């Protein structure tokens, strides 16, 4: 909710979200999949990372990413796991440095509640009544893009001349104010425009219009570790996913 509303402090809420997801996964008893090998190596890596400051972790992250993109880091799975640990501890350090300034006062809570109320208002410009008497939900739609540094791209591109950006995934936040009934659903449909794209439809029952988006037609990665999230809380449906990454083969 704060990520969607409090844009000024987005770095704080992104860090909080990352750490919360990490702790939830640990508490659930799900093993963190990584390529660090045995527990002794994992403990050694963690002991080094957890002593670093926020600035040092940013530098460490940059150095690992540069060396991975250049091909110097041959054991990609290992360094991806190390990078994941760096990101977690960097988020923790950021929260430690900024938490005191982000303690939410009662007045701020009221302001956030008012903002949610405004979003959910019948008078909101993006939430109109259609000609069929259905409500048009307000939504946030984000496209995740980036570079794919597979073996082929590492051999043909560099940091100064990167490969073309690709779509890596999507995030959807759909607002259903005063929702009553079964949990909203999403479905994938064929796009008549071609096989490279498909359509994702969000359906919430007879009171709301369906919301339809065109997306890239690729296989989703449904693992929690890769960022897949699908939840409906407080009248807000959130769906976040990334596409599977496949190795380049000649």
CSV table of C-alpha atoms in Angstrom, one decimal:
chain,number,residue,atom,x,y,z
A,1,UNK,CA,0.0,0.0,0.0
A,2,UNK,CA,2.8,2.4,0.9
A,3,UNK,CA,4.7,1.6,-2.3
A,4,UNK,CA,1.7,2.6,-4.3
A,5,UNK,CA,1.0,5.8,-2.4
A,6,UNK,CA,4.2,7.1,-0.8
A,7,UNK,CA,6.3,7.8,-3.8
A,8,UNK,CA,8.6,10.2,-1.9
A,9,UNK,CA,9.9,7.4,0.3
A,10,UNK,CA,9.8,4.6,-2.3
A,11,UNK,CA,13.4,3.4,-1.5
A,12,UNK,CA,12.4,2.9,2.1
A,13,UNK,CA,9.3,0.9,1.3
A,14,UNK,CA,11.0,-1.2,-1.4
A,15,UNK,CA,13.7,-2.1,1.2
A,16,UNK,CA,11.1,-2.9,3.8
A,17,UNK,CA,9.2,-5.1,1.3
A,18,UNK,CA,12.3,-6.9,0.3
A,19,UNK,CA,13.3,-7.7,3.9
A,20,UNK,CA,9.8,-8.7,4.9
A,21,UNK,CA,9.5,-11.1,2.0
A,22,UNK,CA,12.9,-12.6,3.0
A,23,UNK,CA,11.9,-13.0,6.6
A,24,UNK,CA,8.5,-14.5,5.7
A,25,UNK,CA,10.2,-17.1,3.5
A,26,UNK,CA,12.6,-18.0,6.4
A,27,UNK,CA,9.8,-18.2,8.9
A,28,UNK,CA,7.8,-20.4,6.6
A,29,UNK,CA,10.5,-23.0,6.7
A,30,UNK,CA,11.2,-22.8,3.0
A,31,UNK,CA,14.9,-23.3,2.2
A,32,UNK,CA,16.5,-20.4,0.4
A,33,UNK,CA,17.6,-21.9,-2.9
A,34,UNK,CA,21.2,-20.8,-3.6
A,35,UNK,CA,24.4,-22.0,-5.2
A,36,UNK,CA,26.7,-21.2,-2.3
A,37,UNK,CA,27.3,-24.9,-1.7
A,38,UNK,CA,27.6,-26.2,1.9
A,39,UNK,CA,26.6,-24.3,5.0
A,40,UNK,CA,30.2,-23.5,5.9
A,41,UNK,CA,30.7,-21.5,2.6
A,42,UNK,CA,27.3,-19.9,3.1
A,43,UNK,CA,28.2,-18.8,6.7
A,44,UNK,CA,31.5,-17.4,5.5
A,45,UNK,CA,29.9,-15.3,2.8
A,46,UNK,CA,27.2,-14.1,5.2
A,47,UNK,CA,29.8,-13.2,7.9
A,48,UNK,CA,31.7,-11.0,5.3
A,49,UNK,CA,28.5,-9.3,4.0
A,50,UNK,CA,26.9,-8.6,7.3
A,51,UNK,CA,29.9,-6.5,8.5
A,52,UNK,CA,29.6,-4.0,5.6
A,53,UNK,CA,28.1,-0.6,5.7
A,54,UNK,CA,25.3,0.5,3.3
A,55,UNK,CA,27.8,2.4,1.1
A,56,UNK,CA,30.2,-0.6,1.1
A,57,UNK,CA,27.3,-2.9,0.1
A,58,UNK,CA,26.4,-0.6,-2.8
A,59,UNK,CA,30.0,-0.8,-4.0
A,60,UNK,CA,30.1,-4.5,-3.6
A,61,UNK,CA,26.9,-4.9,-5.6
A,62,UNK,CA,28.2,-2.7,-8.4
A,63,UNK,CA,31.5,-4.7,-8.6
A,64,UNK,CA,29.8,-8.1,-8.7
A,65,UNK,CA,27.3,-6.9,-11.4
A,66,UNK,CA,30.1,-5.4,-13.5
A,67,UNK,CA,32.2,-8.6,-13.3
A,68,UNK,CA,29.2,-10.8,-14.0
A,69,UNK,CA,28.3,-8.8,-17.1
A,70,UNK,CA,31.9,-8.9,-18.3
A,71,UNK,CA,32.1,-12.6,-18.0
A,72,UNK,CA,34.8,-12.6,-15.3
A,73,UNK,CA,32.6,-14.4,-12.9
A,74,UNK,CA,32.4,-17.8,-14.4
A,75,UNK,CA,30.2,-19.5,-11.8
A,76,UNK,CA,27.1,-17.4,-12.5
A,77,UNK,CA,24.8,-19.3,-10.1
A,78,UNK,CA,27.2,-18.8,-7.2
A,79,UNK,CA,27.6,-15.0,-7.7
A,80,UNK,CA,23.9,-14.6,-8.3
A,81,UNK,CA,23.3,-16.1,-4.8
A,82,UNK,CA,26.0,-13.8,-3.3
A,83,UNK,CA,24.4,-10.8,-5.0
A,84,UNK,CA,21.1,-11.8,-3.5
A,85,UNK,CA,22.6,-11.8,0.0
A,86,UNK,CA,24.2,-8.4,-0.7
A,87,UNK,CA,20.8,-7.0,-1.8
A,88,UNK,CA,19.1,-8.3,1.4
A,89,UNK,CA,21.7,-6.8,3.7
A,90,UNK,CA,21.8,-3.6,1.8
A,91,UNK,CA,18.1,-3.2,2.4
A,92,UNK,CA,18.6,-4.0,6.1
A,93,UNK,CA,21.3,-1.3,6.4
A,94,UNK,CA,19.1,1.2,4.6
A,95,UNK,CA,16.2,0.5,7.0
A,96,UNK,CA,18.5,0.8,10.0
A,97,UNK,CA,19.7,4.3,8.8
A,98,UNK,CA,16.3,5.6,7.8
A,99,UNK,CA,13.8,3.9,10.1
A,100,UNK,CA,13.7,6.6,12.8
A,101,UNK,CA,12.7,9.2,10.1
A,102,UNK,CA,9.9,7.0,8.8
A,103,UNK,CA,8.0,6.2,12.0
A,104,UNK,CA,4.4,6.8,10.9
A,105,UNK,CA,2.7,9.3,13.1
A,106,UNK,CA,-1.1,9.2,13.7
A,107,UNK,CA,-1.6,12.2,11.5
A,108,UNK,CA,0.3,10.6,8.6
A,109,UNK,CA,-1.8,7.4,9.0
A,110,UNK,CA,-4.9,9.6,8.7
A,111,UNK,CA,-3.5,11.1,5.5
A,112,UNK,CA,-2.8,7.7,4.0
A,113,UNK,CA,-6.3,6.6,4.9
A,114,UNK,CA,-7.7,9.7,3.3
A,115,UNK,CA,-5.7,8.9,0.2
A,116,UNK,CA,-7.0,5.4,0.0
A,117,UNK,CA,-10.5,6.8,0.5
A,118,UNK,CA,-9.9,9.2,-2.3
A,119,UNK,CA,-8.7,6.3,-4.6
A,120,UNK,CA,-11.8,4.3,-3.7
A,121,UNK,CA,-14.2,7.3,-4.1
A,122,UNK,CA,-17.0,7.0,-6.6
A,123,UNK,CA,-16.0,10.4,-7.8
A,124,UNK,CA,-12.5,9.4,-8.8
A,125,UNK,CA,-11.9,10.2,-12.5
A,126,UNK,CA,-10.5,6.8,-13.3
A,127,UNK,CA,-13.3,5.0,-11.6
A,128,UNK,CA,-16.3,5.8,-13.7
A,129,UNK,CA,-19.6,4.1,-14.3
A,130,UNK,CA,-19.7,2.5,-17.8
A,131,UNK,CA,-22.7,2.5,-20.1
A,132,UNK,CA,-23.5,-1.0,-18.8
A,133,UNK,CA,-23.7,0.3,-15.2
A,134,UNK,CA,-20.3,-1.4,-14.3
A,135,UNK,CA,-17.6,0.4,-12.3
A,136,UNK,CA,-14.2,0.9,-14.0
A,137,UNK,CA,-11.4,0.0,-11.4
A,138,UNK,CA,-8.5,2.2,-10.9
A,139,UNK,CA,-5.1,0.4,-11.6
A,140,UNK,CA,-1.4,0.8,-11.6
A,141,UNK,CA,0.5,-1.1,-14.4
A,142,UNK,CA,4.3,-1.4,-14.5
A,143,UNK,CA,6.5,-3.1,-17.1
A,144,UNK,CA,9.9,-4.4,-15.8
A,145,UNK,CA,12.6,-4.1,-18.4
A,146,UNK,CA,16.3,-4.8,-18.4
A,147,UNK,CA,19.3,-6.3,-20.1
A,148,UNK,CA,19.8,-10.0,-20.6
A,149,UNK,CA,23.5,-10.8,-20.0
A,150,UNK,CA,23.6,-14.4,-21.2
A,151,UNK,CA,26.6,-15.9,-22.8
A,152,UNK,CA,25.8,-14.6,-26.3
A,153,UNK,CA,25.2,-11.0,-25.1
A,154,UNK,CA,28.4,-11.0,-23.0
A,155,UNK,CA,30.3,-12.0,-26.1
A,156,UNK,CA,28.7,-9.4,-28.4
A,157,UNK,CA,28.0,-6.4,-26.1
A,158,UNK,CA,29.5,-4.5,-23.2
A,159,UNK,CA,28.5,-1.9,-20.6
A,160,UNK,CA,29.1,0.9,-23.1
A,161,UNK,CA,27.2,-0.8,-25.9
A,162,UNK,CA,24.6,-2.9,-24.1
A,163,UNK,CA,22.1,-5.3,-25.8
A,164,UNK,CA,18.6,-4.2,-26.5
A,165,UNK,CA,16.4,-4.0,-23.4
A,166,UNK,CA,13.8,-6.8,-23.0
A,167,UNK,CA,10.6,-7.1,-21.0
A,168,UNK,CA,11.4,-9.1,-17.9
A,169,UNK,CA,8.0,-9.0,-16.2
A,170,UNK,CA,5.0,-7.0,-15.1
A,171,UNK,CA,3.3,-5.6,-11.9
A,172,UNK,CA,-0.4,-5.0,-11.6
A,173,UNK,CA,-2.3,-3.3,-8.8
A,174,UNK,CA,-6.0,-3.3,-9.3
A,175,UNK,CA,-8.3,-1.4,-6.9
A,176,UNK,CA,-11.8,-2.8,-6.2
A,177,UNK,CA,-13.5,-0.4,-3.6
A,178,UNK,CA,-16.4,-1.8,-1.6
A,179,UNK,CA,-15.7,-5.2,-3.0
A,180,UNK,CA,-18.2,-8.0,-2.1
A,181,UNK,CA,-18.0,-11.5,-3.4
A,182,UNK,CA,-15.4,-14.0,-4.5
A,183,UNK,CA,-11.8,-13.1,-5.0
A,184,UNK,CA,-11.1,-11.4,-8.3
A,185,UNK,CA,-9.4,-13.7,-10.9
A,186,UNK,CA,-7.1,-13.2,-13.8
A,187,UNK,CA,-6.8,-15.3,-17.0
A,188,UNK,CA,-4.6,-15.4,-20.1
A,189,UNK,CA,-6.1,-15.1,-23.6
A,190,UNK,CA,-4.8,-15.3,-27.1
A,191,UNK,CA,-4.0,-12.0,-28.8
A,192,UNK,CA,-5.4,-11.8,-32.3
A,193,UNK,CA,-2.6,-9.4,-33.1
A,194,UNK,CA,0.0,-12.2,-33.2
A,195,UNK,CA,1.7,-15.0,-31.2
A,196,UNK,CA,4.4,-12.8,-29.7
A,197,UNK,CA,1.8,-11.2,-27.3
A,198,UNK,CA,-1.1,-12.3,-25.2
A,199,UNK,CA,-3.8,-10.7,-23.2
A,200,UNK,CA,-4.3,-10.8,-19.4
A,201,UNK,CA,-7.8,-10.2,-18.2
A,202,UNK,CA,-8.8,-9.3,-14.6
A,203,UNK,CA,-12.3,-10.2,-13.7
A,204,UNK,CA,-14.1,-9.3,-10.4
A,205,UNK,CA,-17.7,-10.2,-10.9
A,206,UNK,CA,-20.8,-8.4,-12.0
A,207,UNK,CA,-20.2,-5.0,-10.3
A,208,UNK,CA,-16.9,-4.2,-12.1
A,209,UNK,CA,-15.8,-4.0,-15.7
A,210,UNK,CA,-13.1,-6.5,-16.7
A,211,UNK,CA,-9.6,-4.9,-17.1
A,212,UNK,CA,-7.5,-6.1,-20.1
A,213,UNK,CA,-3.8,-5.6,-20.8
A,214,UNK,CA,-1.6,-6.7,-23.6
A,215,UNK,CA,1.6,-8.5,-22.4
A,216,UNK,CA,4.6,-10.3,-23.9
A,217,UNK,CA,3.8,-14.0,-24.6
A,218,UNK,CA,6.5,-15.8,-22.6
A,219,UNK,CA,6.5,-18.5,-19.9
A,220,UNK,CA,6.1,-17.1,-16.3
A,221,UNK,CA,8.5,-18.0,-13.5
A,222,UNK,CA,6.1,-18.8,-10.7
A,223,UNK,CA,8.6,-19.2,-7.9
A,224,UNK,CA,8.5,-17.0,-4.8
A,225,UNK,CA,12.3,-16.4,-5.0
A,226,UNK,CA,11.9,-14.9,-8.5
A,227,UNK,CA,9.3,-12.4,-7.4
A,228,UNK,CA,6.0,-14.0,-8.2
A,229,UNK,CA,3.2,-12.6,-6.0
A,230,UNK,CA,-0.5,-12.8,-6.2
A,231,UNK,CA,-2.7,-11.6,-3.4
A,232,UNK,CA,-6.0,-9.8,-2.7
A,233,UNK,CA,-6.2,-7.8,0.5
A,234,UNK,CA,-8.4,-4.9,1.5
A,235,UNK,CA,-10.0,-4.6,-1.9
A,236,UNK,CA,-6.6,-4.4,-3.7
A,237,UNK,CA,-5.5,-7.2,-6.1
A,238,UNK,CA,-1.7,-7.4,-6.6
A,239,UNK,CA,0.0,-9.5,-9.2
A,240,UNK,CA,3.7,-9.5,-9.8
A,241,UNK,CA,5.7,-11.8,-12.1
A,242,UNK,CA,8.8,-12.2,-14.1
A,243,UNK,CA,9.5,-14.4,-17.1
A,244,UNK,CA,11.7,-17.5,-17.0
A,245,UNK,CA,15.3,-17.0,-18.1
A,246,UNK,CA,16.6,-19.6,-20.5
A,247,UNK,CA,20.3,-20.2,-21.3
A,248,UNK,CA,21.6,-19.4,-24.8
A,249,UNK,CA,22.5,-22.4,-26.9
A,250,UNK,CA,24.2,-22.4,-30.3
